[in-house]
Tab-separated table of C-alpha atoms in Angstrom:
chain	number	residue	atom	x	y	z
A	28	UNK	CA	0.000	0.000	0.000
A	29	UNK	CA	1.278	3.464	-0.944
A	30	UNK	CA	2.414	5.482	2.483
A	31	UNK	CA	0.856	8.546	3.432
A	32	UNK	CA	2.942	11.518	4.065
A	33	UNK	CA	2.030	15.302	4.629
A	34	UNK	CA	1.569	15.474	0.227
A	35	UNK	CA	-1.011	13.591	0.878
A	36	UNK	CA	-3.213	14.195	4.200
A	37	UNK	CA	-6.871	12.840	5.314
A	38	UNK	CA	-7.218	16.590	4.698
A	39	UNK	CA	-10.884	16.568	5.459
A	40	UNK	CA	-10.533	15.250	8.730
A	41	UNK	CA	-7.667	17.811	9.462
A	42	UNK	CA	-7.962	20.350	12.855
A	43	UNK	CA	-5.281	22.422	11.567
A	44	UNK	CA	-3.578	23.380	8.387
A	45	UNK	CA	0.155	22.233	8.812
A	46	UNK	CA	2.908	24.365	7.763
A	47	UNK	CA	3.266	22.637	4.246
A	48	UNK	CA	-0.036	23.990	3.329
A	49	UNK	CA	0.320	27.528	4.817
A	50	UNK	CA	0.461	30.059	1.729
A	51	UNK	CA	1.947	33.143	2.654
A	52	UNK	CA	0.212	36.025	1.777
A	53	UNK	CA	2.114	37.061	-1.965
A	54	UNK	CA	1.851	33.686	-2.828
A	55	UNK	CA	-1.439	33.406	-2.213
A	56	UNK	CA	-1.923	36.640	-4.288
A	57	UNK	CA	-4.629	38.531	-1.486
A	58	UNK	CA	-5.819	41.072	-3.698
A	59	UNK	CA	-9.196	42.793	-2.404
A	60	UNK	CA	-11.961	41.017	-3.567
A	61	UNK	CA	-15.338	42.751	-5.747
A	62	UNK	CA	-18.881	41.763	-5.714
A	63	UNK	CA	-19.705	44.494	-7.916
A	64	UNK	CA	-18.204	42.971	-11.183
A	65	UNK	CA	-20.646	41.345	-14.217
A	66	UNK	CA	-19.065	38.485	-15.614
A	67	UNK	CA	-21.000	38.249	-18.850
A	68	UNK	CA	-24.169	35.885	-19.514
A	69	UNK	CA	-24.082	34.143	-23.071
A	70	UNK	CA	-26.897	32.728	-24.625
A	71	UNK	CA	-25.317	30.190	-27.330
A	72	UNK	CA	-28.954	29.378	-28.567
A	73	UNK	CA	-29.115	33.527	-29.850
A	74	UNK	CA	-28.474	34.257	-33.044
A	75	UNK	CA	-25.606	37.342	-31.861
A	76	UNK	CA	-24.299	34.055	-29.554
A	77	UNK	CA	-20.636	34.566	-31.780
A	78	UNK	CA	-20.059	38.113	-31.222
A	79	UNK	CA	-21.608	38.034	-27.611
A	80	UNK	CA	-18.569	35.395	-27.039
A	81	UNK	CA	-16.265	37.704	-29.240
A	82	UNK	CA	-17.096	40.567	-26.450
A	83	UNK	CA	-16.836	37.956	-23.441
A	84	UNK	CA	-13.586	36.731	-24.295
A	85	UNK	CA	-12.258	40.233	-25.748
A	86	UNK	CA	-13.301	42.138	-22.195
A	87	UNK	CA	-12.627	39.262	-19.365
A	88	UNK	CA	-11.305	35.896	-20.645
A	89	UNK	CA	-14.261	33.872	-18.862
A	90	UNK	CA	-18.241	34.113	-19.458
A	91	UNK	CA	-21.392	32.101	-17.979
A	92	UNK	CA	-22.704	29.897	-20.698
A	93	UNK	CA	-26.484	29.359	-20.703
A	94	UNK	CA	-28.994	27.015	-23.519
A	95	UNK	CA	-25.834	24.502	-23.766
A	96	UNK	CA	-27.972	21.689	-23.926
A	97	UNK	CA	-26.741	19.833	-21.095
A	98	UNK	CA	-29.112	17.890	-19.378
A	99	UNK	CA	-29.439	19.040	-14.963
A	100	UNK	CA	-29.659	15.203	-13.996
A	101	UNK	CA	-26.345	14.626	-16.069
A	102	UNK	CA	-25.017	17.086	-14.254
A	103	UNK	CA	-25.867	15.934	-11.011
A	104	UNK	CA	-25.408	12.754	-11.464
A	105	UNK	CA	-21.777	13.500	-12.483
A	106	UNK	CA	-20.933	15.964	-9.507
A	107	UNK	CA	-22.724	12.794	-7.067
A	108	UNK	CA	-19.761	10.497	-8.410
A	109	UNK	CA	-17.539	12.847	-8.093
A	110	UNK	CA	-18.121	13.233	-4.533
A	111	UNK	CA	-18.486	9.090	-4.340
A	112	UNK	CA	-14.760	9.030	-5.631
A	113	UNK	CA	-13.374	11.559	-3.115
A	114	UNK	CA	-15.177	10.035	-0.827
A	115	UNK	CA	-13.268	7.060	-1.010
A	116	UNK	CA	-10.402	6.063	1.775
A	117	UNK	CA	-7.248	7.599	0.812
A	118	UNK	CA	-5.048	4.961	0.591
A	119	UNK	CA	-7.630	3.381	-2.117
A	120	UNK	CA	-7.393	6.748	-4.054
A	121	UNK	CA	-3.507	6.741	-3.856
A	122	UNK	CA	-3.716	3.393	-5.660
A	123	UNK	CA	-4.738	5.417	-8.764
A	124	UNK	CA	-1.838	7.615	-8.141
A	125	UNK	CA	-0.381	9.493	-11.813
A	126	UNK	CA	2.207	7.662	-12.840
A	127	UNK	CA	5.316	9.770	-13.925
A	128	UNK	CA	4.946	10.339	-17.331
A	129	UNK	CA	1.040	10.630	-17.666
A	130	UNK	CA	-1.615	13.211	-16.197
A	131	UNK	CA	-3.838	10.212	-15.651
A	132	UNK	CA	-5.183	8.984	-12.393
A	133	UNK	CA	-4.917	11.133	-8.439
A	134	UNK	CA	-2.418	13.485	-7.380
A	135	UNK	CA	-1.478	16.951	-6.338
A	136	UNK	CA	-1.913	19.325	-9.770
A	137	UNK	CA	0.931	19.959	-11.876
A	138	UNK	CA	1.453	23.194	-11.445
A	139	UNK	CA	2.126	22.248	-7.572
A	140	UNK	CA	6.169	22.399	-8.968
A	141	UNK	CA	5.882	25.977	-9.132
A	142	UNK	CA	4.975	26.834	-5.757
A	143	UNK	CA	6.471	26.133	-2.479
A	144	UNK	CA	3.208	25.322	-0.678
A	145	UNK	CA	0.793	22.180	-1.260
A	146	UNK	CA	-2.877	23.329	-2.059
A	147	UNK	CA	-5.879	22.370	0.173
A	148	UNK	CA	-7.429	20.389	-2.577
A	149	UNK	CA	-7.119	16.084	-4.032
A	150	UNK	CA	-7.387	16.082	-8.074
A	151	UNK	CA	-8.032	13.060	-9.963
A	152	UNK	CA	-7.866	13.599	-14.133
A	153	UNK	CA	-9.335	11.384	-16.703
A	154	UNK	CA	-7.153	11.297	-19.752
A	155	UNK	CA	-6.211	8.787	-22.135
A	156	UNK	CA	-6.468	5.827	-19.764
A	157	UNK	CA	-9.987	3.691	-20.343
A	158	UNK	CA	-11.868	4.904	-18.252
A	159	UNK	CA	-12.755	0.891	-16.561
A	160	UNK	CA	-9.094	0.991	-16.147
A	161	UNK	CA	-8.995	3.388	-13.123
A	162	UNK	CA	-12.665	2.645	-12.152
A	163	UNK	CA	-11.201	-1.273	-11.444
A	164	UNK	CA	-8.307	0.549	-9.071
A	165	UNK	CA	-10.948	2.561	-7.188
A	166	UNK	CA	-13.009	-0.292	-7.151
A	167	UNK	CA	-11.144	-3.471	-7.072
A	168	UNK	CA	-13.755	-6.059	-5.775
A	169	UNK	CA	-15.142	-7.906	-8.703
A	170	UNK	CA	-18.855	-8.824	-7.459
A	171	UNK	CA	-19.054	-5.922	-4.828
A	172	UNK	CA	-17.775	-2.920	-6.790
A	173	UNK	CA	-18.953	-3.961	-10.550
A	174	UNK	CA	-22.005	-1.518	-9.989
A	175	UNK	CA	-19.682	1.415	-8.828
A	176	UNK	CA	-17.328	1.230	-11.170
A	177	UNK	CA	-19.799	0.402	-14.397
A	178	UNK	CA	-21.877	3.204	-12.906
A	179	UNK	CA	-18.647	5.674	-12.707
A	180	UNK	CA	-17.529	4.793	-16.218
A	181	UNK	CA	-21.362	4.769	-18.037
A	182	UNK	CA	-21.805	8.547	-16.416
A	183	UNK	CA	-18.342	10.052	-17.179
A	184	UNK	CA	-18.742	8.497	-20.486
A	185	UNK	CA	-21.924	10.442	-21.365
A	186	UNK	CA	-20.331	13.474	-19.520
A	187	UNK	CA	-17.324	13.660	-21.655
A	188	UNK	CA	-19.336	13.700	-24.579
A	189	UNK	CA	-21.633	16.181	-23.947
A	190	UNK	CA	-19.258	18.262	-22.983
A	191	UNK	CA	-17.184	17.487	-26.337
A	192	UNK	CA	-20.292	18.757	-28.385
A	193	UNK	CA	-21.173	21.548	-26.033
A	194	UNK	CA	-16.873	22.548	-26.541
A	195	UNK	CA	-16.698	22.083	-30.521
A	196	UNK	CA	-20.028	24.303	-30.737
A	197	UNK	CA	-18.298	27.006	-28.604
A	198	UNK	CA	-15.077	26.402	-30.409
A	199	UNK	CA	-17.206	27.501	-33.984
A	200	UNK	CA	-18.614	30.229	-32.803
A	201	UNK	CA	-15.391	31.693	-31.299
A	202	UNK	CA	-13.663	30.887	-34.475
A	203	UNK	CA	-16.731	32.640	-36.453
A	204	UNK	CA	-15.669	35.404	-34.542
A	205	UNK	CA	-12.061	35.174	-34.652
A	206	UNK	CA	-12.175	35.025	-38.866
A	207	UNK	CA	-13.328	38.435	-39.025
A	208	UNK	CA	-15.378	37.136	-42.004
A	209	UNK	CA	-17.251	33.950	-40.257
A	210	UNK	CA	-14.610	31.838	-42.114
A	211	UNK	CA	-12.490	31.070	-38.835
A	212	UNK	CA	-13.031	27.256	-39.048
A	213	UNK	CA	-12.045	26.455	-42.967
A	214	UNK	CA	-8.937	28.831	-42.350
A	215	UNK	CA	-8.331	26.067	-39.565
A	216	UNK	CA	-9.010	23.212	-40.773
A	217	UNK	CA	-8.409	21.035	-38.098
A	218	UNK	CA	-11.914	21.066	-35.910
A	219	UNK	CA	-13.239	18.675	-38.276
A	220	UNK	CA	-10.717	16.187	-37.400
A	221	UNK	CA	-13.207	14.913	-34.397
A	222	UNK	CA	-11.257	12.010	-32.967
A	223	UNK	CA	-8.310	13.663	-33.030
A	224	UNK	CA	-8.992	16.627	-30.691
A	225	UNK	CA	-7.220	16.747	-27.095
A	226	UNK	CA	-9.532	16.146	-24.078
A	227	UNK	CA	-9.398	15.963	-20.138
A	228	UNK	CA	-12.010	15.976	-17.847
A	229	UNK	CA	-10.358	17.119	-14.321
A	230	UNK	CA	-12.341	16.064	-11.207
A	231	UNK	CA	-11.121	18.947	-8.084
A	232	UNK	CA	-12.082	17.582	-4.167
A	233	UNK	CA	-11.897	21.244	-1.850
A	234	UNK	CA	-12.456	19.992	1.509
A	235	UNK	CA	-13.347	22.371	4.781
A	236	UNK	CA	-10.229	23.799	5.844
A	237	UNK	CA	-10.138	24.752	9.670
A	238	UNK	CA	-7.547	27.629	8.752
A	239	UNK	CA	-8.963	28.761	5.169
A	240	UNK	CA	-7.051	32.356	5.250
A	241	UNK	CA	-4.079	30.608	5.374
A	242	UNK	CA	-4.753	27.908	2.730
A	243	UNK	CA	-5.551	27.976	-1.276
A	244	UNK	CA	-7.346	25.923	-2.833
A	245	UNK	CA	-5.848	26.189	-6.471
A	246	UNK	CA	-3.150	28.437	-7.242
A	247	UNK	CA	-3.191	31.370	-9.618
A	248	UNK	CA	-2.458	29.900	-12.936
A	249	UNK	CA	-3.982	30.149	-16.689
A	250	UNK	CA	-5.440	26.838	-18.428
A	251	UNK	CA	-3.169	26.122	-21.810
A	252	UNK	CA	-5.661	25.050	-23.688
A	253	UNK	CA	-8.286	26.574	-25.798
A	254	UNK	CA	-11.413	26.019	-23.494
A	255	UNK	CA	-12.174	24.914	-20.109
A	256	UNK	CA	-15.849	24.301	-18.908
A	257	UNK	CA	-16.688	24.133	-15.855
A	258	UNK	CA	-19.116	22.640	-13.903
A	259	UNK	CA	-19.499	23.844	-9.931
A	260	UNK	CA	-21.128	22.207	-7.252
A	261	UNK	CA	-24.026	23.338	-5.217
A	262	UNK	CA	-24.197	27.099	-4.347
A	263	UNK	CA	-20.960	27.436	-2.849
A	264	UNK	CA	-18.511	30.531	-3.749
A	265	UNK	CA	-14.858	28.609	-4.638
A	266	UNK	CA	-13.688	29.520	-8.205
A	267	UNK	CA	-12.150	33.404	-8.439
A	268	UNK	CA	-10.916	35.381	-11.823
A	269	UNK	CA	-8.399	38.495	-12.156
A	270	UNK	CA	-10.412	41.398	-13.272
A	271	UNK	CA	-9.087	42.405	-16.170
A	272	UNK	CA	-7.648	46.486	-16.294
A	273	UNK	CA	-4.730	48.473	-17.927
A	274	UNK	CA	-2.869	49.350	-14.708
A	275	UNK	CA	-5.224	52.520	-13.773
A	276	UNK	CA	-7.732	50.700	-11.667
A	277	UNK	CA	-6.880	48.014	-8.486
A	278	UNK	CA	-6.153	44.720	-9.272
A	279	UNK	CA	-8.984	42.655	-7.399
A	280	UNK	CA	-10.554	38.979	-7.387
A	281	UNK	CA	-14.019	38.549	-9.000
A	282	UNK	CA	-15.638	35.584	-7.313
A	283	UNK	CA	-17.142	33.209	-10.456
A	284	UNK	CA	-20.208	31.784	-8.707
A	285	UNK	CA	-22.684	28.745	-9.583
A	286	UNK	CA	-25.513	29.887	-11.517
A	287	UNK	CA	-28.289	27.789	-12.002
A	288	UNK	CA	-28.571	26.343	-15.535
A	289	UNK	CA	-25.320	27.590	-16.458
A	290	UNK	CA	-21.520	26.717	-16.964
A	291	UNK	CA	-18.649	28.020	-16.677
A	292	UNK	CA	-15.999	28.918	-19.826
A	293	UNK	CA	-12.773	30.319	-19.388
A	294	UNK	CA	-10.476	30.975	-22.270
A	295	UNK	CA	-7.023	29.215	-22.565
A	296	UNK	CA	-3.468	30.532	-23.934
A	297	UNK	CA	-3.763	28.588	-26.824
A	298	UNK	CA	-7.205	30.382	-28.174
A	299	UNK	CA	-4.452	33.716	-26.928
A	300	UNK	CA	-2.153	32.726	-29.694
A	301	UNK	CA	-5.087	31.694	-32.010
A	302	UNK	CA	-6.663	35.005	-31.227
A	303	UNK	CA	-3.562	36.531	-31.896
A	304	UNK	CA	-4.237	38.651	-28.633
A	305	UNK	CA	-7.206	39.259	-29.443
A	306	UNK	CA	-8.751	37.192	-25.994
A	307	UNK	CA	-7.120	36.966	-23.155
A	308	UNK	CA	-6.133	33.768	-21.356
A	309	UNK	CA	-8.134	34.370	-18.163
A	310	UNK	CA	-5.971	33.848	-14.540
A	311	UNK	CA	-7.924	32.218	-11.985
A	312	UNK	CA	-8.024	30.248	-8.323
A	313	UNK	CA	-9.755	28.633	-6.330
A	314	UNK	CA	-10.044	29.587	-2.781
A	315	UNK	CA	-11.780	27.081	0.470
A	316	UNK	CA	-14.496	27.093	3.383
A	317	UNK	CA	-14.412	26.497	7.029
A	318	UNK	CA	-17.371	24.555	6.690
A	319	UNK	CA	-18.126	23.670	3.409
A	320	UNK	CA	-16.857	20.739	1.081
A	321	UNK	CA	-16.546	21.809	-2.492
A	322	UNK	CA	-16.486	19.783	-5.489
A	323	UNK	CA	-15.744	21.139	-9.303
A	324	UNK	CA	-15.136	19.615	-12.767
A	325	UNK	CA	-13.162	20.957	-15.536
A	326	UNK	CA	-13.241	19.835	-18.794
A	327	UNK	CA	-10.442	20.711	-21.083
A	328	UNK	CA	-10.482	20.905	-24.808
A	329	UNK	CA	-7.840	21.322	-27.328
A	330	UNK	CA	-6.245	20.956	-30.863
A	331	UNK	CA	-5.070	17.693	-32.007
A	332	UNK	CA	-1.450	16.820	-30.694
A	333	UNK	CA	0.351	17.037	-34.233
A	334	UNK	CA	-1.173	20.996	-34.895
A	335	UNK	CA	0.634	23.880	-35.055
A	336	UNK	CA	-1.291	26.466	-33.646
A	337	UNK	CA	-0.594	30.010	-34.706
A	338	UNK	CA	-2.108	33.157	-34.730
A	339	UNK	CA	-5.402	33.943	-37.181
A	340	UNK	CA	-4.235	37.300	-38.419
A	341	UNK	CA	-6.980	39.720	-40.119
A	342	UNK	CA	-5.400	41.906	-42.624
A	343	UNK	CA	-3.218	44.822	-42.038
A	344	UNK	CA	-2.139	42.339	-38.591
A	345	UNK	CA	1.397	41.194	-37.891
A	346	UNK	CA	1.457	37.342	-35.723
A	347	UNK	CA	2.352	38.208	-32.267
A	348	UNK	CA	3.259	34.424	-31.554
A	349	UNK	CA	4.783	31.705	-33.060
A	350	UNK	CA	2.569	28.252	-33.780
A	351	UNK	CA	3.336	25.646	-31.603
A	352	UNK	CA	1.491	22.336	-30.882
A	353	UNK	CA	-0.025	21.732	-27.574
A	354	UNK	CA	2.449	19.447	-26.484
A	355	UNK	CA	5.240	21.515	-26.876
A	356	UNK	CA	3.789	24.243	-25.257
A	357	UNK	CA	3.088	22.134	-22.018
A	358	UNK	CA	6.634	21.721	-22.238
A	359	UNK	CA	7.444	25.125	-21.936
A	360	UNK	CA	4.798	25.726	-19.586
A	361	UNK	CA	6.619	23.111	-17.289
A	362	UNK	CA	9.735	25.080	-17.601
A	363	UNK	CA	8.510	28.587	-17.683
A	364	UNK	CA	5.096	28.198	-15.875
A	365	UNK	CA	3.847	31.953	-16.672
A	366	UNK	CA	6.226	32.520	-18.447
A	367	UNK	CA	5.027	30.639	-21.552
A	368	UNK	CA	3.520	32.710	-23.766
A	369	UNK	CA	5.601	35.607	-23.400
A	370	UNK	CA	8.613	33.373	-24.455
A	371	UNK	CA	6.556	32.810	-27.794
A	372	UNK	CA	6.439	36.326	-28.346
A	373	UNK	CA	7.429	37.222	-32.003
A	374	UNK	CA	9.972	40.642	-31.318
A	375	UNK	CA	8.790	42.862	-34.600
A	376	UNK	CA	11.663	45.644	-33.719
């Protein structure tokens, strides 16, 4: 049996938060926090739904998404087994630790290398793997678990592919908007390669933290990709953006919370380069309760692994970035962290 150690604590039963959790205050990035901020509303079932994103994703990097299609029970039922695998005893979770190598399976997030603090939060990511694969780790006993794990895989399943519809329609109608002329997706040509585009689905456990002041829940950091949705559990406020402003006004946390009927879309540094500047990759956190247990899924969606990905420039434009493919860019994210995109900077002096 893996041992535990203080990266990996029975954090919800935890009376204090130990040192290797306590963020001090720049790294936990305490700007003041606003109320008073709109985070915009989009209706993708509008016939305006492309230029309402275009404004969304020019002025804050994240909007509410509302008519996706996505059924409330799927929803639901998805957040219930996501609590049902956090749930679990942590030494059966730590079983389906990520190897080294993949982004499969449970473990502290990624970006955990750039910080010298652990967060107040357990991550498990579905990628790649079959999904029976780590369902059979969580759920080893063959006549006892079969219904949890066939359960867990059947409603994931249908998760991840609603959300893969409800991601290429966004995807169009950003790149309708990006084209300057509606062309955006035959100047592409790669979102009609289906099978071939990148997908995670990220499943985030925020437990009550008896210290939360001291704690973070997720640490400030962009998604690479070109969209993240995400779907929050019950009314609880977790999930905080950067308000976007050019230096004159305070820089202050806008707290993203869950709307009924509606999800939540943030844009990634790779629609940045596609954009050619034009949207900005949104930064983001999430921050923890005393009292409350918080559960959140992210679903990330991106170009096939072989694409370059370079700027869509309208005429009259100059690139600001250089293409890259996703998987080179996560490597120079894991060097450079947020310093990635500036290092693809194209210097025009």
């Amino acid at each position: 049996m893996p041992s535990l150690s203080h990266d990996h604590l029975e954090l919800e039963s935890s009376s204090h938060v130990p040192e290797t959790y306590r963020w001090p205050p720049s790294h936990r990035h305490d700007y003041p926090t606003t109320s008073t901020a709109n985070i915009p509303v989009v209706d993708i079932s509008l016939p305006e739904a492309a230029s309402l994103i275009d404004s969304a994703c020019r002025s804050w990097g994240v909007f509410y998404v509302t008519s996706h299609g996505i059924p409330s029970h799927l929803l639901q039922a998805a957040e219930t087994q996501t609590h049902r695998l956090f749930s679990l005893p942590l030494h059966r979770k730590l079983l389906a630790s990520r190897r080294p190598g993949s982004i499969s399976g449970f473990g502290r997030p990624p970006l955990s290398a750039f910080f010298p603090k652990l967060m107040w939060s357990e991550g498990f990511t579905l990628a790649g793997n079959p999904l029976n694969e780590v369902a059979s780790t969580l759920w080893p006993e063959p006549d006892h678990d079969h219904d949890s794990r066939s359960h867990f895989c059947e409603l994931m399943d249908d998760y991840k592919k609603s959300m893969r519809d409800l991601a290429r329609k966004l995807l169009r109608l950003t790149l309708a908007s990006i084209g300057g002329h509606g062309d955006g997706e035959e100047r592409v040509g790669w979102l009609g390669l289906k099978d071939q585009m990148i997908e995670a689905l990220q499943l985030n456990s925020y437990p009550p933290c008896p210290e939360p002041e001291k704690a973070i829940g997720m640490a400030t950091h962009t998604d690479s990709g070109f969209l993240t949705i995400l779907h929050q559990s019950g009314n609880m406020e977790g999930l905080q953006v950067l308000q976007p402003n050019d230096g004159s006004d305070p820089i202050q946390w806008v707290p993203i919370r869950p709307m009924a009927g509606a999800l939540v879309v943030h844009v990634g540094d790779l629609l940045q380069i596609l954009s050619n500047g034009r949207f900005k990759s949104v930064r983001h956190r999430a921050v923890v309760s005393r009292s409350e247990h918080r559960v959140s899924m992210a679903y990330f969606y991106g170009p096939p692994s072989d694409v370059k990905v370079g700027p869509m420039v309208l005429p009259g434009q100059c690139p600001i970035y250089r293409p890259t493919t996703w998987p080179e860019y996560l490597e120079i994210r894991a060097r450079l962290f947020d310093g990635s995109l500036e290092s693809i900077k194209i210097s025009h002096t």
